[in-house]
Amino acid sequence: MRYLAAIVLVCGWSALSAQTPGLVNTLMPEPAHVTAARGTLPLTNAFSVQVARFDSPRLEGAIRRALRRLSMQAGLTLAPAPAATPATLTITVAGAGEAVQSIGEDESYDLEVTPQGATLTSRTVVGAMRGLTTLTQLIQTGGDGYFLPAVHIEDAPRFRWRGLMIDSGRHFEPVAVILRTLDGMAAVKLNVFHWHLTEDQGFRIESKVFPKLTGMGSNGQFYTQAQAREVVAYARARGIRVVPEFDMPAHSTSWLVGYPELGSAPGPFAISPAFGVRDGTLDPTRDSTYQFIDKFIGEMAAIFPDPYMHIGGDESNGKEWRANPRIAAFMRAHHFATTAELQTYFNQRLAPILAKHGKKMVGWDEVLNPALPKNVVVESWRGVKSLAQGAALGYQGILAAPYYLDHMETAGTMYLADPIPAGTSMPPAEQKLVLGGEVCMWGELVDAGTIDSRMWPRSAAIAERFWSPASVTDVNDMYRRLTVESTRLEALGLTHRTHEAAALRQLAGSSDIGALQVFASVLAPLNLGQRQRQQHATPFTPFDRLGDAVRPDPAARRELDAAIQAFIAAPTAAGAAALKARFQQWTAAVPEVERQMDASPLLALARPRAEQLPALAQAGEQAADFIQQGTDAPAGWQQQQLDLISAAEKPQTLVRFTFLPELRKLVQAVPAH
Ligand code: ACM
């Protein structure tokens, strides 16, 4: 069978003859084995594809998407035409792979590029998708047209479960957001979309059996079953599983609004406008609760074909259970000393319901209890400890704790957090139970406008942690490749970079945002806890502040950190001048930022940061001078600067400075009396 691609040479490139440039590796995630070779395969309008063995609409869709990327990135006009022999790219896939993708799906591939052509070989269509993604990341230019460098790649993932979770419960995210997230996930070889669909703030998936779930529990913001099926199909087309989460027995207020009889308190219930741990909890003592869940799970199982279903299980505070005399009596009758034991009873009753509908249970780490069947998968959100505890008890696990995007950690920090850390005391047999990890995008503080900038490009760094060999840990090299990947992700339609400038223009009420961009380059958002203490956001809070515009891990932080570290190690005059130029640029931006703040009450909320910046910049300038000249600072100078830095570290105004730790080191490096 043959895949018809493109061979018509409309206007050929001049031959890329003399050059033999090597591979410039911008691959992300880094493949398991890369061997660079000599020579290049020029990309021309004559690029053609042959599918040598197994073919299917799913494979052809993946090839079409890859060709579109190739066409866009290399400026190729690829028109349908009779297939060429031999083709530029020959794809040999052994078979379709699993009808419903499981954790066992073979995602490996082999990609060979020579000056004569490229071959992609895989056992499954998903493996071919992974290889096609790598192929499009190989595109290089020597200034004279585009080419693929000669290379041999043998690749397979380190972990089978490489997830990204979106919480559509606390803030509803439109289908368009979900679809473009799936595009981003496929681009970095993530393979599980974990969809958190129910929360205290909203029930987001249509039930035809229980229409009041969304009818009364969603404020009208929910996915229809047709939309959910569209998401599942879109994900499958990209080799991504969809694992839905229906959080039980807590985080379930939205269930109770329409069906108060499920609750552990008398009700009535209303959608909770407050985030955090709420009291609303399903009643685990009534058979009618399980009959309801059985029907609901049965309905959902028909929409979500994945073998796994997530039942949440987190943060059940047991308050309503203890307060309800009937439930308290039930606990006594069953000799349950704690509400955690009652929750285990609840999970024990859920397990056969899930099994009946062909599903295995995933739950947050509170579900961990040896009384549960051994096919339960534990998702560890409170730390790596429960992952190890679960493995010791024989449970498979997924690590989420280090990958909470709302903690606003840098890509570098999250990158180094490994589901199986080097030097782990876990025995090899237990390490095998660690299926992988998940990036978690909780929904308290994101909407369709801001969510991409919180997810990307940081999720790409975590994706590499899940896919690449454990030995791939060079943070600087990760950032070098991440910068390139970020631009590729942008080409897919993700708004992680364009959002900041658009939001700054909105805030300033002006297109003239040069000064504001300098200011924004030294700022990052507060993390969830810090921000909630400042603002107490609800589902109705608009995300239109400076803290929503700025990015979690701006490039300027790394550049400055590197410049300061290099200068402290070797305090040259040129190094001092370069540092001082940066600090002076900040100071120079402040008057214009303050003028725009005068005209914009929303922007003015961040005024304290604008007021703090010049003194911090001055501390940096003076430190650079003292260090470079080798002169002692005047008595008290150092302490004064450290006090300034400490004051600037206090969370306020929804934004924080990114450079304070490095500035502190610079000030401390000044020779003292
Ligand atoms: C969680 O963060 N409550 C799973």
JSON list of N, CA and C and ligand atoms in Angstrom, two decimals, residues 170 251 314-315 364 366 381 404 442, ligand 1:
[
{"chain": "A", "resi": 170, "resn": "ARG", "atom": "N", "xyz": [-12.98, 23.36, 38.50]},
{"chain": "A", "resi": 170, "resn": "ARG", "atom": "CA", "xyz": [-12.95, 24.64, 39.22]},
{"chain": "A", "resi": 170, "resn": "ARG", "atom": "C", "xyz": [-13.14, 25.81, 38.26]},
{"chain": "A", "resi": 251, "resn": "HIS", "atom": "N", "xyz": [-15.01, 16.55, 47.35]},
{"chain": "A", "resi": 251, "resn": "HIS", "atom": "CA", "xyz": [-14.96, 17.42, 46.17]},
{"chain": "A", "resi": 251, "resn": "HIS", "atom": "C", "xyz": [-16.18, 17.16, 45.29]},
{"chain": "A", "resi": 314, "resn": "ASP", "atom": "N", "xyz": [-9.47, 12.23, 47.01]},
{"chain": "A", "resi": 314, "resn": "ASP", "atom": "CA", "xyz": [-8.63, 13.12, 47.80]},
{"chain": "A", "resi": 314, "resn": "ASP", "atom": "C", "xyz": [-9.45, 13.98, 48.76]},
{"chain": "A", "resi": 315, "resn": "GLU", "atom": "N", "xyz": [-8.79, 14.38, 49.83]},
{"chain": "A", "resi": 315, "resn": "GLU", "atom": "CA", "xyz": [-9.25, 15.45, 50.73]},
{"chain": "A", "resi": 315, "resn": "GLU", "atom": "C", "xyz": [-10.69, 15.26, 51.21]},
{"chain": "A", "resi": 364, "resn": "TRP", "atom": "N", "xyz": [-6.27, 9.23, 44.01]},
{"chain": "A", "resi": 364, "resn": "TRP", "atom": "CA", "xyz": [-5.22, 10.02, 44.68]},
{"chain": "A", "resi": 364, "resn": "TRP", "atom": "C", "xyz": [-4.74, 9.25, 45.90]},
{"chain": "A", "resi": 366, "resn": "GLU", "atom": "N", "xyz": [-4.81, 9.17, 48.97]},
{"chain": "A", "resi": 366, "resn": "GLU", "atom": "CA", "xyz": [-5.63, 8.82, 50.13]},
{"chain": "A", "resi": 366, "resn": "GLU", "atom": "C", "xyz": [-6.31, 7.45, 49.98]},
{"chain": "A", "resi": 381, "resn": "TRP", "atom": "N", "xyz": [0.05, 12.59, 45.14]},
{"chain": "A", "resi": 381, "resn": "TRP", "atom": "CA", "xyz": [0.05, 14.06, 45.04]},
{"chain": "A", "resi": 381, "resn": "TRP", "atom": "C", "xyz": [0.65, 14.72, 46.25]},
{"chain": "A", "resi": 404, "resn": "TYR", "atom": "N", "xyz": [3.05, 19.85, 40.03]},
{"chain": "A", "resi": 404, "resn": "TYR", "atom": "CA", "xyz": [1.89, 20.75, 40.16]},
{"chain": "A", "resi": 404, "resn": "TYR", "atom": "C", "xyz": [2.27, 22.11, 39.56]},
{"chain": "A", "resi": 442, "resn": "TRP", "atom": "N", "xyz": [-4.13, 22.37, 37.94]},
{"chain": "A", "resi": 442, "resn": "TRP", "atom": "CA", "xyz": [-5.34, 22.61, 38.73]},
{"chain": "A", "resi": 442, "resn": "TRP", "atom": "C", "xyz": [-6.01, 23.89, 38.28]},
{"chain": "B", "resi": 1, "resn": "ACM", "atom": "C1", "xyz": [-5.27, 17.12, 45.15]},
{"chain": "B", "resi": 1, "resn": "ACM", "atom": "O1", "xyz": [-4.40, 17.99, 44.89]},
{"chain": "B", "resi": 1, "resn": "ACM", "atom": "N1", "xyz": [-6.18, 17.36, 46.07]},
{"chain": "B", "resi": 1, "resn": "ACM", "atom": "C2", "xyz": [-5.27, 15.84, 44.49]}
]
